[in-house]
Amino acid sequence: DTQRRKALFGILTLGGAVAGLAVTHQAQALTTTASDSPVEKIAALSELKSHLPQSYKNYYGTDLYKTVLVEGHSTSNDGGGGMYNWMPGSTLPVDEGSVIASDARGIAPGQWVRLQDHQTINVLRFGADASGKFDSSDAIQRAINHASRNGGGTIFIPCGNYLCGSSKTIELKSNITIQGAGHNSVLTLANNSPIYGSQALLIAYGQ
């Protein structure tokens, strides 16, 4: 397979901002899943890791697990979180956003899996920090990798200032669209370093 590799220098300013984040590849829809189970509520994904799945019996007397509403990724109402189901025996790649490993004791192996309720994937779900205080490179990459494993999709970077380590490169992949909120979505390199040569903040692979 022939891959095209493009270092995206033109959309970056010396301050490290991405104007509009208009890096586009053809997107494909992600699978949509819904749930009608009883819902529990907890504050953050750190609590979900040690949360014991709560079972209930449906109309037919079958044992199922309650859906958990997580109010945020790191703290409540930080833009992350979502609805998660307990999947016994699941061995999906853990990404700290859509698939969460459990360290709870006294239960059979399994994972918490987020319900996919829309095609657009918000980087806040994977721990990106819109305040610019903490490095968001890994969180943005986890969002891209998750979409890539599911055939593609749109990665949304909402309003905010996202710090990216000067030694890290975020790799785009085929069938991925990066979407921001215009000039209100800013990617800034650590120490406001300028972009030169192999230090490109974004690298695109594929078609």
PDB file of C-alpha atoms in Angstrom:
ATOM      1  CA  ASP A   1       0.000   0.000   0.000  1.00  0.00           C
ATOM      2  CA  THR A   2       1.217   3.453  -0.904  1.00  0.00           C
ATOM      3  CA  GLN A   3       0.788   6.031   1.843  1.00  0.00           C
ATOM      4  CA  ARG A   4       1.015   9.756   1.546  1.00  0.00           C
ATOM      5  CA  ARG A   5       2.761  11.582   4.317  1.00  0.00           C
ATOM      6  CA  LYS A   6       2.255  15.311   4.619  1.00  0.00           C
ATOM      7  CA  ALA A   7       3.829  17.552   7.257  1.00  0.00           C
ATOM      8  CA  LEU A   8       1.200  20.158   7.911  1.00  0.00           C
ATOM      9  CA  PHE A   9       3.260  23.314   8.396  1.00  0.00           C
ATOM     10  CA  GLY A  10       1.034  25.796   6.573  1.00  0.00           C
ATOM     11  CA  ILE A  11      -1.794  25.751   9.107  1.00  0.00           C
ATOM     12  CA  LEU A  12       0.484  26.478  12.063  1.00  0.00           C
ATOM     13  CA  THR A  13       1.536  29.898  13.292  1.00  0.00           C
ATOM     14  CA  LEU A  14       4.750  30.552  15.192  1.00  0.00           C
ATOM     15  CA  GLY A  15       2.698  30.574  18.385  1.00  0.00           C
ATOM     16  CA  GLY A  16       1.565  27.044  17.668  1.00  0.00           C
ATOM     17  CA  ALA A  17      -2.086  27.839  16.926  1.00  0.00           C
ATOM     18  CA  VAL A  18      -4.096  25.866  14.402  1.00  0.00           C
ATOM     19  CA  ALA A  19      -6.435  28.136  12.474  1.00  0.00           C
ATOM     20  CA  GLY A  20      -9.765  26.330  12.390  1.00  0.00           C
ATOM     21  CA  LEU A  21      -8.094  22.911  12.584  1.00  0.00           C
ATOM     22  CA  ALA A  22      -9.337  22.280   9.049  1.00  0.00           C
ATOM     23  CA  VAL A  23      -7.501  19.024   8.325  1.00  0.00           C
ATOM     24  CA  THR A  24      -9.956  16.857   6.433  1.00  0.00           C
ATOM     25  CA  HIS A  25     -10.128  13.231   5.326  1.00  0.00           C
ATOM     26  CA  GLN A  26     -13.233  11.326   4.281  1.00  0.00           C
ATOM     27  CA  ALA A  27     -15.146  10.265   7.404  1.00  0.00           C
ATOM     28  CA  GLN A  28     -17.114   7.083   7.976  1.00  0.00           C
ATOM     29  CA  ALA A  29     -19.930   6.615  10.475  1.00  0.00           C
ATOM     30  CA  LEU A  30     -19.268   4.893  13.791  1.00  0.00           C
ATOM     31  CA  THR A  31     -21.677   2.311  15.146  1.00  0.00           C
ATOM     32  CA  THR A  32     -24.511   3.770  17.218  1.00  0.00           C
ATOM     33  CA  THR A  33     -25.602   1.889  20.321  1.00  0.00           C
ATOM     34  CA  ALA A  34     -28.430   2.654  22.734  1.00  0.00           C
ATOM     35  CA  SER A  35     -29.308   1.318  26.175  1.00  0.00           C
ATOM     36  CA  ASP A  36     -32.572   1.016  28.132  1.00  0.00           C
ATOM     37  CA  SER A  37     -31.062  -0.391  31.347  1.00  0.00           C
ATOM     38  CA  PRO A  38     -31.330   1.323  34.761  1.00  0.00           C
ATOM     39  CA  VAL A  39     -28.695   4.043  35.151  1.00  0.00           C
ATOM     40  CA  GLU A  40     -26.245   4.766  37.980  1.00  0.00           C
ATOM     41  CA  LYS A  41     -24.298   8.034  38.243  1.00  0.00           C
ATOM     42  CA  ILE A  42     -20.674   8.672  39.252  1.00  0.00           C
ATOM     43  CA  ALA A  43     -18.402  11.715  38.906  1.00  0.00           C
ATOM     44  CA  ALA A  44     -15.328  10.637  36.890  1.00  0.00           C
ATOM     45  CA  LEU A  45     -13.630   7.789  35.022  1.00  0.00           C
ATOM     46  CA  SER A  46     -11.177   7.285  37.903  1.00  0.00           C
ATOM     47  CA  GLU A  47     -14.152   6.150  39.997  1.00  0.00           C
ATOM     48  CA  LEU A  48     -15.467   3.926  37.206  1.00  0.00           C
ATOM     49  CA  LYS A  49     -12.269   1.851  37.246  1.00  0.00           C
ATOM     50  CA  SER A  50     -13.003   0.618  40.771  1.00  0.00           C
ATOM     51  CA  HIS A  51     -16.803   0.626  40.447  1.00  0.00           C
ATOM     52  CA  LEU A  52     -18.521  -2.718  40.954  1.00  0.00           C
ATOM     53  CA  PRO A  53     -21.021  -3.493  38.167  1.00  0.00           C
ATOM     54  CA  GLN A  54     -24.561  -3.641  39.553  1.00  0.00           C
ATOM     55  CA  SER A  55     -26.767  -6.375  38.137  1.00  0.00           C
ATOM     56  CA  TYR A  56     -30.529  -6.391  37.690  1.00  0.00           C
ATOM     57  CA  LYS A  57     -33.128  -8.701  36.162  1.00  0.00           C
ATOM     58  CA  ASN A  58     -34.963  -7.628  33.032  1.00  0.00           C
ATOM     59  CA  TYR A  59     -38.590  -8.403  32.173  1.00  0.00           C
ATOM     60  CA  TYR A  60     -37.638 -11.965  31.191  1.00  0.00           C
ATOM     61  CA  GLY A  61     -35.681 -12.617  34.389  1.00  0.00           C
ATOM     62  CA  THR A  62     -32.296 -12.376  32.664  1.00  0.00           C
ATOM     63  CA  ASP A  63     -29.408 -10.962  34.713  1.00  0.00           C
ATOM     64  CA  LEU A  64     -28.031  -7.783  33.100  1.00  0.00           C
ATOM     65  CA  TYR A  65     -25.811  -4.914  34.259  1.00  0.00           C
ATOM     66  CA  LYS A  66     -26.848  -1.342  34.934  1.00  0.00           C
ATOM     67  CA  THR A  67     -25.540   1.419  32.682  1.00  0.00           C
ATOM     68  CA  VAL A  68     -23.325   3.989  34.433  1.00  0.00           C
ATOM     69  CA  LEU A  69     -23.486   7.710  33.653  1.00  0.00           C
ATOM     70  CA  VAL A  70     -20.013   9.200  34.199  1.00  0.00           C
ATOM     71  CA  GLU A  71     -20.224  12.985  34.572  1.00  0.00           C
ATOM     72  CA  GLY A  72     -16.654  13.785  33.464  1.00  0.00           C
ATOM     73  CA  HIS A  73     -13.261  12.377  32.497  1.00  0.00           C
ATOM     74  CA  SER A  74     -11.109  13.718  35.344  1.00  0.00           C
ATOM     75  CA  THR A  75     -13.702  15.745  37.266  1.00  0.00           C
ATOM     76  CA  SER A  76     -17.450  16.180  37.023  1.00  0.00           C
ATOM     77  CA  ASN A  77     -18.654  18.390  34.139  1.00  0.00           C
ATOM     78  CA  ASP A  78     -15.227  18.730  32.466  1.00  0.00           C
ATOM     79  CA  GLY A  79     -16.695  17.751  29.086  1.00  0.00           C
ATOM     80  CA  GLY A  80     -15.632  14.106  29.210  1.00  0.00           C
ATOM     81  CA  GLY A  81     -17.459  11.078  30.537  1.00  0.00           C
ATOM     82  CA  GLY A  82     -20.607   9.578  29.055  1.00  0.00           C
ATOM     83  CA  MET A  83     -22.694   6.414  29.339  1.00  0.00           C
ATOM     84  CA  TYR A  84     -20.824   3.144  29.982  1.00  0.00           C
ATOM     85  CA  ASN A  85     -21.904  -0.500  29.996  1.00  0.00           C
ATOM     86  CA  TRP A  86     -20.123  -3.355  31.747  1.00  0.00           C
ATOM     87  CA  MET A  87     -18.968  -5.955  29.204  1.00  0.00           C
ATOM     88  CA  PRO A  88     -17.974  -9.263  30.876  1.00  0.00           C
ATOM     89  CA  GLY A  89     -14.963 -10.901  29.220  1.00  0.00           C
ATOM     90  CA  SER A  90     -14.230  -7.915  26.973  1.00  0.00           C
ATOM     91  CA  THR A  91     -10.589  -7.556  25.851  1.00  0.00           C
ATOM     92  CA  LEU A  92     -10.808  -4.436  23.654  1.00  0.00           C
ATOM     93  CA  PRO A  93      -7.819  -2.048  23.533  1.00  0.00           C
ATOM     94  CA  VAL A  94      -7.998   0.209  26.595  1.00  0.00           C
ATOM     95  CA  ASP A  95      -7.905   3.888  25.587  1.00  0.00           C
ATOM     96  CA  GLU A  96      -8.971   5.777  28.745  1.00  0.00           C
ATOM     97  CA  GLY A  97     -11.969   7.200  26.947  1.00  0.00           C
ATOM     98  CA  SER A  98     -14.190   4.624  25.251  1.00  0.00           C
ATOM     99  CA  VAL A  99     -12.801   1.462  26.853  1.00  0.00           C
ATOM    100  CA  ILE A 100     -11.920   1.499  30.552  1.00  0.00           C
ATOM    101  CA  ALA A 101     -10.115  -1.297  32.377  1.00  0.00           C
ATOM    102  CA  SER A 102     -11.532  -2.366  35.731  1.00  0.00           C
ATOM    103  CA  ASP A 103      -9.422  -2.837  38.853  1.00  0.00           C
ATOM    104  CA  ALA A 104     -12.421  -3.716  41.041  1.00  0.00           C
ATOM    105  CA  ARG A 105     -12.018  -6.845  43.152  1.00  0.00           C
ATOM    106  CA  GLY A 106     -14.432  -9.725  43.407  1.00  0.00           C
ATOM    107  CA  ILE A 107     -15.706  -9.700  39.824  1.00  0.00           C
ATOM    108  CA  ALA A 108     -14.939 -11.706  36.703  1.00  0.00           C
ATOM    109  CA  PRO A 109     -12.709 -10.027  34.074  1.00  0.00           C
ATOM    110  CA  GLY A 110     -14.373  -7.423  31.895  1.00  0.00           C
ATOM    111  CA  GLN A 111     -14.286  -3.794  30.786  1.00  0.00           C
ATOM    112  CA  TRP A 112     -16.429  -0.667  30.854  1.00  0.00           C
ATOM    113  CA  VAL A 113     -17.327   0.284  27.275  1.00  0.00           C
ATOM    114  CA  ARG A 114     -18.782   3.676  26.342  1.00  0.00           C
ATOM    115  CA  LEU A 115     -22.006   3.777  24.370  1.00  0.00           C
ATOM    116  CA  GLN A 116     -21.338   5.300  20.935  1.00  0.00           C
ATOM    117  CA  ASP A 117     -24.191   7.778  20.608  1.00  0.00           C
ATOM    118  CA  HIS A 118     -22.819  10.003  17.820  1.00  0.00           C
ATOM    119  CA  GLN A 119     -20.224  10.063  15.057  1.00  0.00           C
ATOM    120  CA  THR A 120     -18.229  13.015  16.400  1.00  0.00           C
ATOM    121  CA  ILE A 121     -15.602  12.161  19.032  1.00  0.00           C
ATOM    122  CA  ASN A 122     -14.803  14.939  21.503  1.00  0.00           C
ATOM    123  CA  VAL A 123     -11.153  14.913  22.645  1.00  0.00           C
ATOM    124  CA  LEU A 124     -12.325  15.871  26.153  1.00  0.00           C
ATOM    125  CA  ARG A 125     -13.654  12.311  26.440  1.00  0.00           C
ATOM    126  CA  PHE A 126     -10.065  11.066  26.302  1.00  0.00           C
ATOM    127  CA  GLY A 127      -8.663  13.502  28.864  1.00  0.00           C
ATOM    128  CA  ALA A 128      -7.649  16.523  26.782  1.00  0.00           C
ATOM    129  CA  ASP A 129      -7.278  19.677  28.886  1.00  0.00           C
ATOM    130  CA  ALA A 130      -8.873  22.815  27.418  1.00  0.00           C
ATOM    131  CA  SER A 131      -7.228  25.082  29.993  1.00  0.00           C
ATOM    132  CA  GLY A 132      -3.738  24.713  28.508  1.00  0.00           C
ATOM    133  CA  LYS A 133      -2.246  23.650  31.860  1.00  0.00           C
ATOM    134  CA  PHE A 134      -1.587  20.010  30.994  1.00  0.00           C
ATOM    135  CA  ASP A 135      -0.276  18.238  27.888  1.00  0.00           C
ATOM    136  CA  SER A 136      -3.134  17.063  25.650  1.00  0.00           C
ATOM    137  CA  SER A 137      -1.035  15.294  22.982  1.00  0.00           C
ATOM    138  CA  ASP A 138      -1.695  11.774  24.236  1.00  0.00           C
ATOM    139  CA  ALA A 139      -5.419  12.412  24.729  1.00  0.00           C
ATOM    140  CA  ILE A 140      -5.834  13.731  21.175  1.00  0.00           C
ATOM    141  CA  GLN A 141      -3.885  10.748  19.823  1.00  0.00           C
ATOM    142  CA  ARG A 142      -6.076   8.322  21.797  1.00  0.00           C
ATOM    143  CA  ALA A 143      -9.182   9.895  20.245  1.00  0.00           C
ATOM    144  CA  ILE A 144      -7.705   9.567  16.743  1.00  0.00           C
ATOM    145  CA  ASN A 145      -6.652   5.955  17.349  1.00  0.00           C
ATOM    146  CA  HIS A 146     -10.115   5.069  18.644  1.00  0.00           C
ATOM    147  CA  ALA A 147     -11.807   6.523  15.569  1.00  0.00           C
ATOM    148  CA  SER A 148      -9.321   4.770  13.287  1.00  0.00           C
ATOM    149  CA  ARG A 149     -10.054   1.369  14.876  1.00  0.00           C
ATOM    150  CA  ASN A 150     -13.741   1.950  14.141  1.00  0.00           C
ATOM    151  CA  GLY A 151     -13.317   2.832  10.468  1.00  0.00           C
ATOM    152  CA  GLY A 152     -12.872   6.601  10.802  1.00  0.00           C
ATOM    153  CA  GLY A 153     -14.819   9.564  12.083  1.00  0.00           C
ATOM    154  CA  THR A 154     -14.654  13.209  13.126  1.00  0.00           C
ATOM    155  CA  ILE A 155     -12.409  14.307  15.988  1.00  0.00           C
ATOM    156  CA  PHE A 156     -13.783  17.476  17.586  1.00  0.00           C
ATOM    157  CA  ILE A 157     -11.481  19.839  19.485  1.00  0.00           C
ATOM    158  CA  PRO A 158     -13.809  22.313  21.260  1.00  0.00           C
ATOM    159  CA  CYS A 159     -13.037  25.867  22.344  1.00  0.00           C
ATOM    160  CA  GLY A 160      -9.920  26.059  24.476  1.00  0.00           C
ATOM    161  CA  ASN A 161      -6.136  26.147  24.539  1.00  0.00           C
ATOM    162  CA  TYR A 162      -4.588  22.670  24.264  1.00  0.00           C
ATOM    163  CA  LEU A 163      -0.949  22.287  25.253  1.00  0.00           C
ATOM    164  CA  CYS A 164       1.057  19.807  23.161  1.00  0.00           C
ATOM    165  CA  GLY A 165       4.550  18.659  24.119  1.00  0.00           C
ATOM    166  CA  SER A 166       7.249  19.966  21.787  1.00  0.00           C
ATOM    167  CA  SER A 167       8.794  16.473  21.535  1.00  0.00           C
ATOM    168  CA  LYS A 168       5.526  14.779  20.465  1.00  0.00           C
ATOM    169  CA  THR A 169       3.827  14.446  17.094  1.00  0.00           C
ATOM    170  CA  ILE A 170       0.107  13.790  16.683  1.00  0.00           C
ATOM    171  CA  GLU A 171      -0.449  11.304  13.843  1.00  0.00           C
ATOM    172  CA  LEU A 172      -3.597  11.546  11.748  1.00  0.00           C
ATOM    173  CA  LYS A 173      -4.881   8.432   9.983  1.00  0.00           C
ATOM    174  CA  SER A 174      -7.065   7.525   7.029  1.00  0.00           C
ATOM    175  CA  ASN A 175     -10.759   8.477   7.122  1.00  0.00           C
ATOM    176  CA  ILE A 176     -10.270  10.940   9.981  1.00  0.00           C
ATOM    177  CA  THR A 177     -11.565  14.524  10.072  1.00  0.00           C
ATOM    178  CA  ILE A 178     -10.179  17.006  12.602  1.00  0.00           C
ATOM    179  CA  GLN A 179     -12.743  19.691  13.421  1.00  0.00           C
ATOM    180  CA  GLY A 180     -12.324  22.706  15.691  1.00  0.00           C
ATOM    181  CA  ALA A 181     -14.273  25.808  16.670  1.00  0.00           C
ATOM    182  CA  GLY A 182     -12.362  28.171  14.372  1.00  0.00           C
ATOM    183  CA  HIS A 183      -9.755  30.365  16.057  1.00  0.00           C
ATOM    184  CA  ASN A 184     -11.249  29.485  19.447  1.00  0.00           C
ATOM    185  CA  SER A 185      -9.642  26.017  19.261  1.00  0.00           C
ATOM    186  CA  VAL A 186      -5.898  26.474  19.761  1.00  0.00           C
ATOM    187  CA  LEU A 187      -3.081  23.924  19.868  1.00  0.00           C
ATOM    188  CA  THR A 188       0.006  25.398  21.527  1.00  0.00           C
ATOM    189  CA  LEU A 189       3.440  23.809  21.701  1.00  0.00           C
ATOM    190  CA  ALA A 190       5.142  23.661  25.084  1.00  0.00           C
ATOM    191  CA  ASN A 191       7.054  26.906  25.732  1.00  0.00           C
ATOM    192  CA  ASN A 192       5.369  28.360  22.598  1.00  0.00           C
ATOM    193  CA  SER A 193       8.130  26.811  20.495  1.00  0.00           C
ATOM    194  CA  PRO A 194       8.017  27.597  16.747  1.00  0.00           C
ATOM    195  CA  ILE A 195       7.444  24.739  14.278  1.00  0.00           C
ATOM    196  CA  TYR A 196      10.400  23.633  12.145  1.00  0.00           C
ATOM    197  CA  GLY A 197      11.093  20.604   9.935  1.00  0.00           C
ATOM    198  CA  SER A 198      10.560  17.322  11.764  1.00  0.00           C
ATOM    199  CA  GLN A 199       8.909  19.136  14.688  1.00  0.00           C
ATOM    200  CA  ALA A 200       5.567  19.295  12.843  1.00  0.00           C
ATOM    201  CA  LEU A 201       2.726  19.113  15.325  1.00  0.00           C
ATOM    202  CA  LEU A 202       0.428  17.151  12.999  1.00  0.00           C
ATOM    203  CA  ILE A 203       1.434  14.439  10.553  1.00  0.00           C
ATOM    204  CA  ALA A 204      -1.160  12.966   8.148  1.00  0.00           C
ATOM    205  CA  TYR A 205      -0.971   9.381   6.906  1.00  0.00           C
ATOM    206  CA  GLY A 206      -3.088   7.600   4.312  1.00  0.00           C
ATOM    207  CA  GLN A 207      -5.649   9.040   1.896  1.00  0.00           C
TER     208      GLN A 207
END
